[in-house]
PDB file of C-alpha atoms and ligand atoms in Angstrom:
ATOM      1  CA  MET A   1      74.492  42.871  15.041  1.00  0.00           C
ATOM      2  CA  THR A   2      75.930  40.704  11.622  1.00  0.00           C
ATOM      3  CA  GLU A   3      74.993  42.460   8.541  1.00  0.00           C
ATOM      4  CA  LEU A   4      73.690  39.846   5.962  1.00  0.00           C
ATOM      5  CA  VAL A   5      72.806  41.661   2.902  1.00  0.00           C
ATOM      6  CA  GLN A   6      73.608  45.115   2.186  1.00  0.00           C
ATOM      7  CA  ILE A   7      71.951  46.992  -0.536  1.00  0.00           C
ATOM      8  CA  GLN A   8      74.069  49.879  -1.471  1.00  0.00           C
ATOM      9  CA  ASN A   9      72.502  52.833  -4.266  1.00  0.00           C
ATOM     10  CA  LEU A  10      70.582  50.120  -5.598  1.00  0.00           C
ATOM     11  CA  LYS A  11      68.478  51.453  -8.858  1.00  0.00           C
ATOM     12  CA  LYS A  12      66.321  49.206 -11.399  1.00  0.00           C
ATOM     13  CA  THR A  13      64.846  51.042 -14.642  1.00  0.00           C
ATOM     14  CA  PHE A  14      62.444  49.523 -17.170  1.00  0.00           C
ATOM     15  CA  GLY A  15      62.955  51.206 -20.122  1.00  0.00           C
ATOM     16  CA  LYS A  16      62.275  54.414 -19.159  1.00  0.00           C
ATOM     17  CA  SER A  17      60.481  53.895 -16.003  1.00  0.00           C
ATOM     18  CA  GLU A  18      62.756  54.355 -13.138  1.00  0.00           C
ATOM     19  CA  VAL A  19      61.161  51.648 -10.433  1.00  0.00           C
ATOM     20  CA  LEU A  20      63.693  51.578  -7.969  1.00  0.00           C
ATOM     21  CA  LYS A  21      65.907  55.322  -7.514  1.00  0.00           C
ATOM     22  CA  ASP A  22      68.407  54.838  -4.539  1.00  0.00           C
ATOM     23  CA  ILE A  23      67.880  52.166  -2.191  1.00  0.00           C
ATOM     24  CA  ASN A  24      70.600  51.873   0.346  1.00  0.00           C
ATOM     25  CA  GLU A  25      69.418  49.517   3.309  1.00  0.00           C
ATOM     26  CA  VAL A  26      70.929  46.568   5.510  1.00  0.00           C
ATOM     27  CA  VAL A  27      69.255  43.369   6.349  1.00  0.00           C
ATOM     28  CA  ASN A  28      70.993  41.880   9.917  1.00  0.00           C
ATOM     29  CA  GLN A  29      71.121  38.581  11.106  1.00  0.00           C
ATOM     30  CA  GLY A  30      68.237  37.065  12.573  1.00  0.00           C
ATOM     31  CA  GLU A  31      66.150  40.269  11.539  1.00  0.00           C
ATOM     32  CA  VAL A  32      62.460  39.993  10.276  1.00  0.00           C
ATOM     33  CA  VAL A  33      61.846  42.853   8.019  1.00  0.00           C
ATOM     34  CA  CYS A  34      58.378  43.636   6.723  1.00  0.00           C
ATOM     35  CA  VAL A  35      58.405  45.801   3.239  1.00  0.00           C
ATOM     36  CA  ILE A  36      55.133  47.616   2.522  1.00  0.00           C
ATOM     37  CA  GLY A  37      53.978  50.046   0.305  1.00  0.00           C
ATOM     38  CA  PRO A  38      51.327  50.364  -2.540  1.00  0.00           C
ATOM     39  CA  SER A  39      51.034  48.175  -5.636  1.00  0.00           C
ATOM     40  CA  GLY A  40      52.793  49.160  -8.117  1.00  0.00           C
ATOM     41  CA  ALA A  41      55.947  50.647  -5.721  1.00  0.00           C
ATOM     42  CA  GLY A  42      58.581  48.014  -6.999  1.00  0.00           C
ATOM     43  CA  LYS A  43      58.619  45.843  -3.769  1.00  0.00           C
ATOM     44  CA  SER A  44      58.352  42.883  -6.191  1.00  0.00           C
ATOM     45  CA  THR A  45      61.246  44.285  -8.038  1.00  0.00           C
ATOM     46  CA  PHE A  46      63.204  45.259  -5.189  1.00  0.00           C
ATOM     47  CA  LEU A  47      62.880  41.780  -3.549  1.00  0.00           C
ATOM     48  CA  ARG A  48      63.456  40.017  -6.942  1.00  0.00           C
ATOM     49  CA  CYS A  49      66.923  42.440  -7.141  1.00  0.00           C
ATOM     50  CA  LEU A  50      68.012  40.757  -3.974  1.00  0.00           C
ATOM     51  CA  ASN A  51      68.806  37.805  -5.235  1.00  0.00           C
ATOM     52  CA  VAL A  52      69.435  38.940  -8.638  1.00  0.00           C
ATOM     53  CA  LEU A  53      66.331  37.298 -10.494  1.00  0.00           C
ATOM     54  CA  GLU A  54      66.366  40.879 -11.435  1.00  0.00           C
ATOM     55  CA  HIS A  55      69.448  42.379 -12.638  1.00  0.00           C
ATOM     56  CA  PRO A  56      69.908  45.671 -10.946  1.00  0.00           C
ATOM     57  CA  SER A  57      70.551  48.813 -12.825  1.00  0.00           C
ATOM     58  CA  ALA A  58      73.338  49.831 -10.440  1.00  0.00           C
ATOM     59  CA  GLY A  59      74.220  49.484  -7.412  1.00  0.00           C
ATOM     60  CA  LYS A  60      75.250  46.613  -5.186  1.00  0.00           C
ATOM     61  CA  ILE A  61      73.933  43.823  -3.446  1.00  0.00           C
ATOM     62  CA  ILE A  62      76.225  42.294  -0.979  1.00  0.00           C
ATOM     63  CA  PHE A  63      76.025  39.036   0.760  1.00  0.00           C
ATOM     64  CA  GLU A  64      78.425  36.644   2.099  1.00  0.00           C
ATOM     65  CA  GLY A  65      81.120  39.098   1.344  1.00  0.00           C
ATOM     66  CA  LYS A  66      80.716  39.096  -2.331  1.00  0.00           C
ATOM     67  CA  ASN A  67      78.596  41.449  -4.612  1.00  0.00           C
ATOM     68  CA  LEU A  68      75.865  39.556  -6.325  1.00  0.00           C
ATOM     69  CA  THR A  69      75.775  41.680  -9.199  1.00  0.00           C
ATOM     70  CA  GLU A  70      79.562  41.441 -10.504  1.00  0.00           C
ATOM     71  CA  ILE A  71      80.423  37.731  -9.938  1.00  0.00           C
ATOM     72  CA  SER A  72      79.762  34.862 -12.153  1.00  0.00           C
ATOM     73  CA  GLU A  73      76.303  32.862 -13.104  1.00  0.00           C
ATOM     74  CA  LYS A  74      78.018  29.892 -11.380  1.00  0.00           C
ATOM     75  CA  GLN A  75      79.089  32.050  -7.925  1.00  0.00           C
ATOM     76  CA  LEU A  76      75.798  33.445  -8.033  1.00  0.00           C
ATOM     77  CA  ASN A  77      73.980  30.452  -8.583  1.00  0.00           C
ATOM     78  CA  GLN A  78      75.981  29.341  -5.497  1.00  0.00           C
ATOM     79  CA  LEU A  79      74.821  32.232  -3.246  1.00  0.00           C
ATOM     80  CA  ARG A  80      71.086  32.009  -4.251  1.00  0.00           C
ATOM     81  CA  GLN A  81      70.803  28.613  -2.976  1.00  0.00           C
ATOM     82  CA  LYS A  82      71.385  30.161   0.567  1.00  0.00           C
ATOM     83  CA  MET A  83      68.191  32.842  -0.583  1.00  0.00           C
ATOM     84  CA  GLY A  84      65.257  31.060  -0.286  1.00  0.00           C
ATOM     85  CA  MET A  85      62.523  32.344  -1.956  1.00  0.00           C
ATOM     86  CA  VAL A  86      58.455  32.274  -1.412  1.00  0.00           C
ATOM     87  CA  PHE A  87      56.184  33.736  -3.983  1.00  0.00           C
ATOM     88  CA  GLN A  88      52.329  34.519  -4.143  1.00  0.00           C
ATOM     89  CA  ASN A  89      51.434  31.535  -6.232  1.00  0.00           C
ATOM     90  CA  PHE A  90      53.437  28.861  -4.683  1.00  0.00           C
ATOM     91  CA  ASN A  91      55.257  27.700  -7.854  1.00  0.00           C
ATOM     92  CA  LEU A  92      55.238  24.062  -6.687  1.00  0.00           C
ATOM     93  CA  PHE A  93      56.284  21.797  -9.663  1.00  0.00           C
ATOM     94  CA  PRO A  94      52.759  19.822 -10.749  1.00  0.00           C
ATOM     95  CA  ASN A  95      54.066  16.690 -11.634  1.00  0.00           C
ATOM     96  CA  MET A  96      56.037  15.944  -8.049  1.00  0.00           C
ATOM     97  CA  THR A  97      54.654  14.536  -5.321  1.00  0.00           C
ATOM     98  CA  VAL A  98      54.736  17.176  -2.023  1.00  0.00           C
ATOM     99  CA  LEU A  99      57.933  15.393  -0.781  1.00  0.00           C
ATOM    100  CA  GLY A 100      59.184  14.827  -4.119  1.00  0.00           C
ATOM    101  CA  ASN A 101      59.062  18.987  -4.578  1.00  0.00           C
ATOM    102  CA  ILE A 102      60.844  19.226  -1.134  1.00  0.00           C
ATOM    103  CA  THR A 103      63.694  16.902  -2.196  1.00  0.00           C
ATOM    104  CA  ALA A 104      64.162  18.014  -5.662  1.00  0.00           C
ATOM    105  CA  ALA A 105      66.826  20.683  -4.699  1.00  0.00           C
ATOM    106  CA  PRO A 106      68.614  19.297  -2.190  1.00  0.00           C
ATOM    107  CA  ILE A 107      69.471  16.237  -4.052  1.00  0.00           C
ATOM    108  CA  LYS A 108      70.185  17.948  -7.368  1.00  0.00           C
ATOM    109  CA  VAL A 109      71.971  21.071  -6.101  1.00  0.00           C
ATOM    110  CA  LYS A 110      73.349  19.802  -2.993  1.00  0.00           C
ATOM    111  CA  GLY A 111      74.126  16.432  -3.352  1.00  0.00           C
ATOM    112  CA  ILE A 112      72.416  15.207  -0.607  1.00  0.00           C
ATOM    113  CA  SER A 113      71.004  11.685  -0.396  1.00  0.00           C
ATOM    114  CA  GLN A 114      67.608  10.856  -1.641  1.00  0.00           C
ATOM    115  CA  GLU A 115      67.186   9.306   1.893  1.00  0.00           C
ATOM    116  CA  GLU A 116      68.578  12.223   4.081  1.00  0.00           C
ATOM    117  CA  ALA A 117      66.864  14.508   1.845  1.00  0.00           C
ATOM    118  CA  GLU A 118      63.518  12.589   2.516  1.00  0.00           C
ATOM    119  CA  LYS A 119      63.894  12.318   6.277  1.00  0.00           C
ATOM    120  CA  LYS A 120      64.764  16.315   6.435  1.00  0.00           C
ATOM    121  CA  GLY A 121      61.630  16.773   3.980  1.00  0.00           C
ATOM    122  CA  ARG A 122      59.341  14.984   6.352  1.00  0.00           C
ATOM    123  CA  GLU A 123      60.796  16.776   9.266  1.00  0.00           C
ATOM    124  CA  LEU A 124      60.114  20.012   8.433  1.00  0.00           C
ATOM    125  CA  LEU A 125      56.713  19.008   7.212  1.00  0.00           C
ATOM    126  CA  GLU A 126      55.696  17.803  10.328  1.00  0.00           C
ATOM    127  CA  ARG A 127      56.641  21.243  11.784  1.00  0.00           C
ATOM    128  CA  VAL A 128      54.198  22.935   9.378  1.00  0.00           C
ATOM    129  CA  GLY A 129      51.484  19.824  10.070  1.00  0.00           C
ATOM    130  CA  LEU A 130      51.515  18.525   6.731  1.00  0.00           C
ATOM    131  CA  LEU A 131      53.557  15.494   6.892  1.00  0.00           C
ATOM    132  CA  GLU A 132      50.057  13.484   5.575  1.00  0.00           C
ATOM    133  CA  LYS A 133      50.503  15.118   2.448  1.00  0.00           C
ATOM    134  CA  ALA A 134      54.181  13.602   1.665  1.00  0.00           C
ATOM    135  CA  ASP A 135      52.760  11.653  -0.886  1.00  0.00           C
ATOM    136  CA  GLN A 136      50.294  13.541  -2.604  1.00  0.00           C
ATOM    137  CA  TYR A 137      50.360  15.882  -5.738  1.00  0.00           C
ATOM    138  CA  PRO A 138      50.045  19.528  -5.455  1.00  0.00           C
ATOM    139  CA  ALA A 139      46.581  19.589  -6.956  1.00  0.00           C
ATOM    140  CA  SER A 140      45.230  17.857  -4.258  1.00  0.00           C
ATOM    141  CA  LEU A 141      46.062  20.484  -1.493  1.00  0.00           C
ATOM    142  CA  SER A 142      44.703  23.563  -0.539  1.00  0.00           C
ATOM    143  CA  GLY A 143      45.962  27.209  -1.082  1.00  0.00           C
ATOM    144  CA  GLY A 144      47.233  27.607   2.392  1.00  0.00           C
ATOM    145  CA  GLN A 145      48.442  23.780   2.205  1.00  0.00           C
ATOM    146  CA  ALA A 146      50.311  24.596  -1.211  1.00  0.00           C
ATOM    147  CA  GLN A 147      51.893  27.506   0.486  1.00  0.00           C
ATOM    148  CA  ARG A 148      53.205  25.928   3.814  1.00  0.00           C
ATOM    149  CA  VAL A 149      55.127  23.462   1.421  1.00  0.00           C
ATOM    150  CA  ALA A 150      56.323  25.930  -1.040  1.00  0.00           C
ATOM    151  CA  ILE A 151      57.859  27.336   2.374  1.00  0.00           C
ATOM    152  CA  VAL A 152      58.975  24.003   3.336  1.00  0.00           C
ATOM    153  CA  ARG A 153      60.624  23.611   0.163  1.00  0.00           C
ATOM    154  CA  ALA A 154      62.835  26.817   0.710  1.00  0.00           C
ATOM    155  CA  LEU A 155      63.650  25.514   3.757  1.00  0.00           C
ATOM    156  CA  ALA A 156      64.983  22.178   2.810  1.00  0.00           C
ATOM    157  CA  MET A 157      67.820  24.175   1.278  1.00  0.00           C
ATOM    158  CA  ASP A 158      69.285  25.577   4.305  1.00  0.00           C
ATOM    159  CA  PRO A 159      68.526  29.081   3.519  1.00  0.00           C
ATOM    160  CA  GLU A 160      70.390  31.792   5.319  1.00  0.00           C
ATOM    161  CA  VAL A 161      67.778  34.453   4.296  1.00  0.00           C
ATOM    162  CA  MET A 162      64.223  33.791   3.341  1.00  0.00           C
ATOM    163  CA  LEU A 163      62.441  36.240   0.683  1.00  0.00           C
ATOM    164  CA  PHE A 164      58.345  36.343   1.079  1.00  0.00           C
ATOM    165  CA  ASP A 165      56.610  37.998  -1.967  1.00  0.00           C
ATOM    166  CA  GLU A 166      53.139  38.608  -0.670  1.00  0.00           C
ATOM    167  CA  PRO A 167      52.586  34.844   0.458  1.00  0.00           C
ATOM    168  CA  THR A 168      49.189  35.205   1.395  1.00  0.00           C
ATOM    169  CA  SER A 169      47.929  37.585  -0.883  1.00  0.00           C
ATOM    170  CA  ALA A 170      46.522  34.863  -3.193  1.00  0.00           C
ATOM    171  CA  LEU A 171      45.025  32.928  -0.374  1.00  0.00           C
ATOM    172  CA  ASP A 172      41.188  32.895   0.492  1.00  0.00           C
ATOM    173  CA  PRO A 173      40.905  34.728   3.782  1.00  0.00           C
ATOM    174  CA  GLU A 174      40.307  31.559   5.926  1.00  0.00           C
ATOM    175  CA  MET A 175      43.858  30.111   4.671  1.00  0.00           C
ATOM    176  CA  VAL A 176      45.942  33.261   5.429  1.00  0.00           C
ATOM    177  CA  GLY A 177      46.294  32.332   9.362  1.00  0.00           C
ATOM    178  CA  GLU A 178      47.680  29.153   8.735  1.00  0.00           C
ATOM    179  CA  VAL A 179      50.579  30.364   6.292  1.00  0.00           C
ATOM    180  CA  LEU A 180      51.361  33.405   8.749  1.00  0.00           C
ATOM    181  CA  GLU A 181      51.392  31.486  11.726  1.00  0.00           C
ATOM    182  CA  VAL A 182      54.359  28.792  10.105  1.00  0.00           C
ATOM    183  CA  MET A 183      56.351  32.641   9.092  1.00  0.00           C
ATOM    184  CA  LYS A 184      55.574  33.483  12.892  1.00  0.00           C
ATOM    185  CA  ASP A 185      57.336  30.279  14.011  1.00  0.00           C
ATOM    186  CA  LEU A 186      59.846  31.013  11.190  1.00  0.00           C
ATOM    187  CA  ALA A 187      60.583  34.170  12.624  1.00  0.00           C
ATOM    188  CA  GLN A 188      60.726  33.019  16.482  1.00  0.00           C
ATOM    189  CA  SER A 189      63.405  30.721  15.960  1.00  0.00           C
ATOM    190  CA  GLY A 190      65.629  33.241  14.379  1.00  0.00           C
ATOM    191  CA  MET A 191      65.364  32.823  10.311  1.00  0.00           C
ATOM    192  CA  THR A 192      66.718  36.110   8.503  1.00  0.00           C
ATOM    193  CA  MET A 193      63.394  37.236   6.929  1.00  0.00           C
ATOM    194  CA  VAL A 194      62.328  39.833   3.878  1.00  0.00           C
ATOM    195  CA  VAL A 195      58.483  39.392   3.995  1.00  0.00           C
ATOM    196  CA  VAL A 196      56.451  41.816   1.360  1.00  0.00           C
ATOM    197  CA  THR A 197      53.092  41.994   2.731  1.00  0.00           C
ATOM    198  CA  HIS A 198      49.884  43.741   2.894  1.00  0.00           C
ATOM    199  CA  GLU A 199      49.183  41.973   6.041  1.00  0.00           C
ATOM    200  CA  MET A 200      49.485  45.118   8.562  1.00  0.00           C
ATOM    201  CA  GLY A 201      48.753  43.214  11.575  1.00  0.00           C
ATOM    202  CA  PHE A 202      51.778  40.216  11.091  1.00  0.00           C
ATOM    203  CA  ALA A 203      54.037  43.388   9.919  1.00  0.00           C
ATOM    204  CA  ARG A 204      53.146  45.277  13.471  1.00  0.00           C
ATOM    205  CA  GLU A 205      53.089  42.022  15.369  1.00  0.00           C
ATOM    206  CA  VAL A 206      56.258  40.244  13.629  1.00  0.00           C
ATOM    207  CA  ALA A 207      58.698  42.547  12.272  1.00  0.00           C
ATOM    208  CA  ASP A 208      61.812  44.029  13.951  1.00  0.00           C
ATOM    209  CA  ARG A 209      61.657  46.549  11.238  1.00  0.00           C
ATOM    210  CA  ILE A 210      59.552  47.698   8.368  1.00  0.00           C
ATOM    211  CA  TRP A 211      60.427  49.414   5.243  1.00  0.00           C
ATOM    212  CA  LEU A 212      57.609  51.374   3.510  1.00  0.00           C
ATOM    213  CA  MET A 213      58.737  51.697  -0.303  1.00  0.00           C
ATOM    214  CA  ALA A 214      56.466  54.564  -2.328  1.00  0.00           C
ATOM    215  CA  ASP A 215      57.872  56.149  -5.641  1.00  0.00           C
ATOM    216  CA  GLY A 216      61.015  54.466  -6.058  1.00  0.00           C
ATOM    217  CA  TYR A 217      62.206  54.777  -2.601  1.00  0.00           C
ATOM    218  CA  ILE A 218      62.233  53.459   1.019  1.00  0.00           C
ATOM    219  CA  GLN A 219      60.492  56.528   2.378  1.00  0.00           C
ATOM    220  CA  GLU A 220      60.128  54.904   5.882  1.00  0.00           C
ATOM    221  CA  SER A 221      62.534  52.583   7.768  1.00  0.00           C
ATOM    222  CA  GLY A 222      62.011  51.874  11.363  1.00  0.00           C
ATOM    223  CA  THR A 223      60.098  49.707  13.950  1.00  0.00           C
ATOM    224  CA  PRO A 224      56.672  48.877  13.730  1.00  0.00           C
ATOM    225  CA  GLU A 225      55.704  51.276  16.226  1.00  0.00           C
ATOM    226  CA  ALA A 226      57.683  54.637  14.745  1.00  0.00           C
ATOM    227  CA  VAL A 227      56.763  53.358  11.305  1.00  0.00           C
ATOM    228  CA  PHE A 228      53.003  52.886  12.031  1.00  0.00           C
ATOM    229  CA  GLU A 229      52.747  55.289  14.925  1.00  0.00           C
ATOM    230  CA  HIS A 230      54.967  58.617  13.752  1.00  0.00           C
ATOM    231  CA  PRO A 231      55.559  58.046   9.765  1.00  0.00           C
ATOM    232  CA  GLU A 232      57.780  61.065   9.088  1.00  0.00           C
ATOM    233  CA  THR A 233      57.264  61.358   5.196  1.00  0.00           C
ATOM    234  CA  LYS A 234      54.087  62.728   3.440  1.00  0.00           C
ATOM    235  CA  ARG A 235      54.247  59.611   1.117  1.00  0.00           C
ATOM    236  CA  GLY A 236      54.334  57.575   4.131  1.00  0.00           C
ATOM    237  CA  GLN A 237      51.273  59.204   6.343  1.00  0.00           C
ATOM    238  CA  GLU A 238      49.212  59.275   3.107  1.00  0.00           C
ATOM    239  CA  PHE A 239      50.043  55.251   2.627  1.00  0.00           C
ATOM    240  CA  LEU A 240      49.306  54.379   6.167  1.00  0.00           C
ATOM    241  CA  SER A 241      46.094  56.556   6.195  1.00  0.00           C
ATOM    242  CA  LYS A 242      44.548  54.144   3.439  1.00  0.00           C
ATOM    243  CA  VAL A 243      45.756  51.177   4.912  1.00  0.00           C
ATOM    244  CA  LEU A 244      45.486  51.207   8.952  1.00  0.00           C
TER     245      LEU A 244
HETATM  246  P1  ADP B 301      55.048  45.994  -6.508  1.00  0.00           P
HETATM  247  O1  ADP B 301      55.334  44.562  -6.194  1.00  0.00           O
HETATM  248  O2  ADP B 301      55.091  46.931  -5.409  1.00  0.00           O
HETATM  249  O3  ADP B 301      53.172  46.355  -6.887  1.00  0.00           O
HETATM  250  P2  ADP B 301      56.475  45.711  -8.862  1.00  0.00           P
HETATM  251  O4  ADP B 301      57.789  45.614  -8.464  1.00  0.00           O
HETATM  252  O5  ADP B 301      55.339  44.532  -9.478  1.00  0.00           O
HETATM  253  O6  ADP B 301      55.679  46.444  -7.831  1.00  0.00           O
HETATM  254  O7  ADP B 301      56.294  46.697 -10.255  1.00  0.00           O
HETATM  255  C1  ADP B 301      56.843  48.176  -9.961  1.00  0.00           C
HETATM  256  C2  ADP B 301      56.512  48.815 -11.083  1.00  0.00           C
HETATM  257  O8  ADP B 301      57.606  47.954 -12.206  1.00  0.00           O
HETATM  258  C3  ADP B 301      55.423  48.834 -12.193  1.00  0.00           C
HETATM  259  O9  ADP B 301      55.229  49.912 -12.886  1.00  0.00           O
HETATM  260  C4  ADP B 301      55.518  47.648 -13.092  1.00  0.00           C
HETATM  261  O10 ADP B 301      54.444  47.643 -14.332  1.00  0.00           O
HETATM  262  C5  ADP B 301      57.001  47.738 -13.753  1.00  0.00           C
HETATM  263  N1  ADP B 301      57.575  46.537 -14.052  1.00  0.00           N
HETATM  264  C6  ADP B 301      57.990  45.353 -13.185  1.00  0.00           C
HETATM  265  N2  ADP B 301      58.628  44.388 -13.762  1.00  0.00           N
HETATM  266  C7  ADP B 301      58.700  45.013 -15.122  1.00  0.00           C
HETATM  267  C8  ADP B 301      59.462  44.286 -16.107  1.00  0.00           C
HETATM  268  N3  ADP B 301      59.753  43.137 -16.372  1.00  0.00           N
HETATM  269  N4  ADP B 301      59.324  45.145 -17.209  1.00  0.00           N
HETATM  270  C9  ADP B 301      58.694  46.212 -17.121  1.00  0.00           C
HETATM  271  N5  ADP B 301      57.972  46.946 -16.135  1.00  0.00           N
HETATM  272  C10 ADP B 301      58.148  46.365 -14.956  1.00  0.00           C
HETATM  273 MG1   MG B 302      54.165  42.883  -6.056  1.00  0.00          MG
END
């Protein structure tokens, strides 16, 4: 197995609050990891540390042989392009069309021609069933459609790994399924994914591994079966007894 992202002795504090105390994990190529845990556990902070949107207080994030916490901003920006991120609230650019949202970064950052970027953008939109929305603006999309566009926008950069922070938490219940379906297809295509989620059904079905985060540590790390059926820690048992 190829190790794609190595997380070593990761710590993050905000003032006196120690949010991440000592995280040591590896994301393997092609693997889907679901990160679960109570609100305030540090899941978003952890995900943002992986691409150094949030600068760790200590520790290393090793990606493509480089420690992201000690390279230049220029190098960091280059490596970040290979880590797609999808947020709870879509964060689409409201003043650009759907296709404009998808092609902006490939054109500007990767220097791909507009024609090529649009061709690829349309292919990706077709893959998530939204080709007919290409020329519309985000305001005209439902939440589920907007999130599928946000996923396509991240994929348009050809990432090595996709990071999702509660991608379905802001959606009306009837739209959750269409977004999880797209993520499931992506997982089956071999994409490496780290997904913070409260969707336990999705985690159980799609994840190769579950990381259960609480009190600043990853308390449980294992297959869905191991973590859901046989949690080893008190903290893990307590959390799972509330959500399963
Ligand atoms: P989760 O995503 O698991 O709900 P977060 O990572 O959002 O948890 O937050 C973990 C803790 O860190 C919370 O107590 C939160 O208030 C705190 N926190 C997160 N970001 C900041 C920040 N920028 N400044 C200060 N405290 C923060
Ligand atoms: Mg969060």
